[in-house]
Short mmCIF file of N, CA and C in Angstrom, two decimals:
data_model
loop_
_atom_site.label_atom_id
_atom_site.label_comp_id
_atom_site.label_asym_id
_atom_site.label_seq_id
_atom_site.Cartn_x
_atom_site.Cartn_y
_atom_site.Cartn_z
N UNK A 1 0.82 -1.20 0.00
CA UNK A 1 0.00 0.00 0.00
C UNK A 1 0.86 1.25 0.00
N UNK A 2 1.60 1.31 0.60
CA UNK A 2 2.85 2.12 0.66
C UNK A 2 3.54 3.23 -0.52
N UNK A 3 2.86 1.64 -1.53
CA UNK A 3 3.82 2.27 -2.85
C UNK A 3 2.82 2.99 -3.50
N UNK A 4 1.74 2.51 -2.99
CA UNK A 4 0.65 3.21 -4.27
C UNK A 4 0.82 5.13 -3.78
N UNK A 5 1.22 5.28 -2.58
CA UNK A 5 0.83 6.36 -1.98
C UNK A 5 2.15 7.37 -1.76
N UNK A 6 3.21 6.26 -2.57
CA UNK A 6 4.41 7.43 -2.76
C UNK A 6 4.21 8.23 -3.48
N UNK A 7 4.74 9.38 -3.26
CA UNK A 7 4.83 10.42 -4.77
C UNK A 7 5.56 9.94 -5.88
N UNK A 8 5.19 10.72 -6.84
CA UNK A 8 5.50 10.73 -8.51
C UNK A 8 7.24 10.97 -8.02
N UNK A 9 8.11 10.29 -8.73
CA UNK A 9 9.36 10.46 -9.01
C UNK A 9 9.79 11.88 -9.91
N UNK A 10 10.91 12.59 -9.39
CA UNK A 10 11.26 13.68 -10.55
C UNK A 10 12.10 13.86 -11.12
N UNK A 11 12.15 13.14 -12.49
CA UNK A 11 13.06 13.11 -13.03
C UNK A 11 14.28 13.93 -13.95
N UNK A 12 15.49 14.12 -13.35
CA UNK A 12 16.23 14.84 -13.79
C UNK A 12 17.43 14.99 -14.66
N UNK A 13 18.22 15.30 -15.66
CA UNK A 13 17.23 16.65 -15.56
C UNK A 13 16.04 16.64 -16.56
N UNK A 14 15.15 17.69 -16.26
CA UNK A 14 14.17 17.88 -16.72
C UNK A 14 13.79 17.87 -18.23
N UNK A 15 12.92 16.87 -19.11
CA UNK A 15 13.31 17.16 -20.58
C UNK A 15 12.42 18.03 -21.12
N UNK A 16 11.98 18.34 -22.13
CA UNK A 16 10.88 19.21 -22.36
C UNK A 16 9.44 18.73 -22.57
N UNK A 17 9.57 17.67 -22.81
CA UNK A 17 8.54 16.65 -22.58
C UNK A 17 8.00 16.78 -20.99
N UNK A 18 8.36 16.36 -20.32
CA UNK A 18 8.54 16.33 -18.66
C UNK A 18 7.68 17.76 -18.41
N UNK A 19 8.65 18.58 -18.59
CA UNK A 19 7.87 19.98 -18.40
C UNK A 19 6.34 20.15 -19.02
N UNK A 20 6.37 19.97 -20.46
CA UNK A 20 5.25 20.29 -20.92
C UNK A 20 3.99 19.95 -20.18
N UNK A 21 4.18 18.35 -19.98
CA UNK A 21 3.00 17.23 -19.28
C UNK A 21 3.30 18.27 -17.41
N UNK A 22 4.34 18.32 -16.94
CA UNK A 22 4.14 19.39 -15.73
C UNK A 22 3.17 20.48 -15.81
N UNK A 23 3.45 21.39 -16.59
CA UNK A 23 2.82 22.53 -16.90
C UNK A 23 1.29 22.32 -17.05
N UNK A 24 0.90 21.43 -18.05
CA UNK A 24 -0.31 21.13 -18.37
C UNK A 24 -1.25 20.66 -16.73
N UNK A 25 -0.39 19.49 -15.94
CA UNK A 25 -1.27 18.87 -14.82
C UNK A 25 -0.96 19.99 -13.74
N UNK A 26 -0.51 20.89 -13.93
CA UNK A 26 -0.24 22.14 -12.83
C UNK A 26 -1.95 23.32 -13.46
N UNK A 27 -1.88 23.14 -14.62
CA UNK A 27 -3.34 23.82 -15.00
C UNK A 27 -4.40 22.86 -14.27
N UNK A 28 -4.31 21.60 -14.80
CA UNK A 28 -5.90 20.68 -14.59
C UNK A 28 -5.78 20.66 -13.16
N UNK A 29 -4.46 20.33 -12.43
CA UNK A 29 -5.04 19.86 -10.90
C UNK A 29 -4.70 21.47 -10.33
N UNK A 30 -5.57 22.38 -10.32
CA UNK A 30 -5.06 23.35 -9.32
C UNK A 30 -6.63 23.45 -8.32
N UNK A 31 -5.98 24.23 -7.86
CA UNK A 31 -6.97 24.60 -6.25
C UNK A 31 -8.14 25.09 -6.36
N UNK A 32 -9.11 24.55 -5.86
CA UNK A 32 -10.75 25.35 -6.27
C UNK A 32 -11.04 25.19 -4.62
N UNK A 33 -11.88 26.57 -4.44
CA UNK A 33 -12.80 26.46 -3.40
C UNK A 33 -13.89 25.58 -3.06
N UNK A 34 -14.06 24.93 -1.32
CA UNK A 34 -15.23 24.40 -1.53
C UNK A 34 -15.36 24.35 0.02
N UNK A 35 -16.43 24.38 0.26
CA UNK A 35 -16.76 24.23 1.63
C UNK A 35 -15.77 23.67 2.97
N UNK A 36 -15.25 22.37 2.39
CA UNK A 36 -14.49 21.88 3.08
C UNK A 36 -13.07 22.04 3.00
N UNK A 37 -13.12 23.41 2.11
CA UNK A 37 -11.59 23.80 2.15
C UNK A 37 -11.11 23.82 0.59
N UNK A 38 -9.71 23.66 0.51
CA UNK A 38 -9.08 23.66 -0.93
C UNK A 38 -9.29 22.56 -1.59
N UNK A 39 -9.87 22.05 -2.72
CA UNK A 39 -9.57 20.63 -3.01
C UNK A 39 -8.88 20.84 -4.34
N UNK A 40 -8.39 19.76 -5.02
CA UNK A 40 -8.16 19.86 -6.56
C UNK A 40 -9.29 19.86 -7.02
N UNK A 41 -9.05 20.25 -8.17
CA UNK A 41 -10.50 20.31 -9.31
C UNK A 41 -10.42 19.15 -9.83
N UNK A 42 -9.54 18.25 -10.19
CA UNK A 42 -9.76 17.36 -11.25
C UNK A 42 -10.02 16.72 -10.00
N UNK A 43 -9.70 15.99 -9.27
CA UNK A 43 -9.84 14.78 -8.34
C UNK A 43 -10.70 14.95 -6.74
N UNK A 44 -10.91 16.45 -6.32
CA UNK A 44 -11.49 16.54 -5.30
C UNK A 44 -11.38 15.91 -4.14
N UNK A 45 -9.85 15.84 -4.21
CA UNK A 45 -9.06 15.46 -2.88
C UNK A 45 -8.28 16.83 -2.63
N UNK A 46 -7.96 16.82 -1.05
CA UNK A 46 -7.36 18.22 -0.55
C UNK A 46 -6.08 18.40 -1.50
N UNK A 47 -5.91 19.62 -1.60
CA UNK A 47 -4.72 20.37 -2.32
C UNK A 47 -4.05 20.80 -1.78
N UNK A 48 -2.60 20.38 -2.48
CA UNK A 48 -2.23 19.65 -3.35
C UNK A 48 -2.26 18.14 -3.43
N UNK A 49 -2.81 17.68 -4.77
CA UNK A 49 -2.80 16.37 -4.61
C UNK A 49 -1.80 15.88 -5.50
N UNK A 50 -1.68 14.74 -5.82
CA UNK A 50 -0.04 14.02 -5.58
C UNK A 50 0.54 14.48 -7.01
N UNK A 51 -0.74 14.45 -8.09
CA UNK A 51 -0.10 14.96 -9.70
C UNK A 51 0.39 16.42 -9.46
N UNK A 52 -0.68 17.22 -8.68
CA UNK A 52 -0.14 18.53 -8.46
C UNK A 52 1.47 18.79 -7.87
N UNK A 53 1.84 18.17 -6.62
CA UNK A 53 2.67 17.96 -6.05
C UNK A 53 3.88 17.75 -7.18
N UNK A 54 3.79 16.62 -7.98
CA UNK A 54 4.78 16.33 -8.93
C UNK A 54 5.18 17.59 -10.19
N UNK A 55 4.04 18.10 -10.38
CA UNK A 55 4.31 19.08 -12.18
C UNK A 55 5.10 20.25 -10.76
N UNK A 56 4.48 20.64 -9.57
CA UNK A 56 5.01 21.88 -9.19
C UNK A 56 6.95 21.53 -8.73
N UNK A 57 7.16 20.34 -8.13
CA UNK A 57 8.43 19.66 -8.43
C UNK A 57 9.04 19.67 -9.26
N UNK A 58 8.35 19.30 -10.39
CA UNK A 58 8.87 19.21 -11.43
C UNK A 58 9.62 20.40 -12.59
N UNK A 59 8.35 21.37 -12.27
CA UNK A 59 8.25 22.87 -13.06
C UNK A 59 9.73 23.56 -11.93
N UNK A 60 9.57 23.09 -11.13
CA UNK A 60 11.03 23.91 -9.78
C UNK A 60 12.60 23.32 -10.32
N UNK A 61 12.20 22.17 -10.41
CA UNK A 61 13.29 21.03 -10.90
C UNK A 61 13.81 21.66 -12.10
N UNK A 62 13.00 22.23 -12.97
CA UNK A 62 13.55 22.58 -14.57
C UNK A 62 13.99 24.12 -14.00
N UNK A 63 13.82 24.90 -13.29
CA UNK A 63 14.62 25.90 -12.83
C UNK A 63 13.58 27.36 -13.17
N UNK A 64 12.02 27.09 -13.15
CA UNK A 64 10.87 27.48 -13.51
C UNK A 64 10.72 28.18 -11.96
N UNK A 65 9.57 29.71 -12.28
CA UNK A 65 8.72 29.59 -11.17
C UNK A 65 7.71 30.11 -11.64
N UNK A 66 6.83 30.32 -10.79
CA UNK A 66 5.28 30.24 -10.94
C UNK A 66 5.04 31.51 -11.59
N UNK A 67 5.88 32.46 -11.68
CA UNK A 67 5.61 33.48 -12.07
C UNK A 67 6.11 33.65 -13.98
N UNK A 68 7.06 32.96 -14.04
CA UNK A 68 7.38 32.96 -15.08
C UNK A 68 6.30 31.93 -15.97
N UNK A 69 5.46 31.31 -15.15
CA UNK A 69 4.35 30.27 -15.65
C UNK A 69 3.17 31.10 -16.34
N UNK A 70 3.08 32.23 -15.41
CA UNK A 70 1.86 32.74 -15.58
C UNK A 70 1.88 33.72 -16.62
N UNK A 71 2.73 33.99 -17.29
CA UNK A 71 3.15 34.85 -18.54
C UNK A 71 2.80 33.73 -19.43
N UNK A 72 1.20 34.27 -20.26
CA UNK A 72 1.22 33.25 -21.71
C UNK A 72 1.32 34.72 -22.87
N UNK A 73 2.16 33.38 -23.82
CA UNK A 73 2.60 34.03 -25.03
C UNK A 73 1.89 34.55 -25.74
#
């Protein structure tokens, strides 16, 4: 059970592939309001949940931050 509940591995260094699929599950799983607090949107478990956890690792890992995320072209 253990394993199912480790986090996503981050693999380095980062390829652009890696990033892209980061970037993308950093859009789908982000934080929505709800009564019982923050959950993800895609999965509606508390936030951050474990895909989230990994792209924001991941997006840090490639030498990214959130701010430079939020600039679209």
């Amino acid at each position: 059970m253990s394993a199912v509940l480790a986090e996503f591995a981050v693999l380095t260094p980062v390829t652009d592939e890696d990033l892209a699929l980061a970037v993308h599950a950093a859009r789908v799983h982000a934080p929505e309001p709800w009564p019982q607090g923050q959950l993800c949107r895609s999965e509606r478990v508390p936030y951050p949940c474990r895909l989230a956890r990994w792209a924001h690792a991941t997006i840090h890992a490639a030498g990214l931050t959130a701010d430079q995320l939020a600039v679209q072209p």
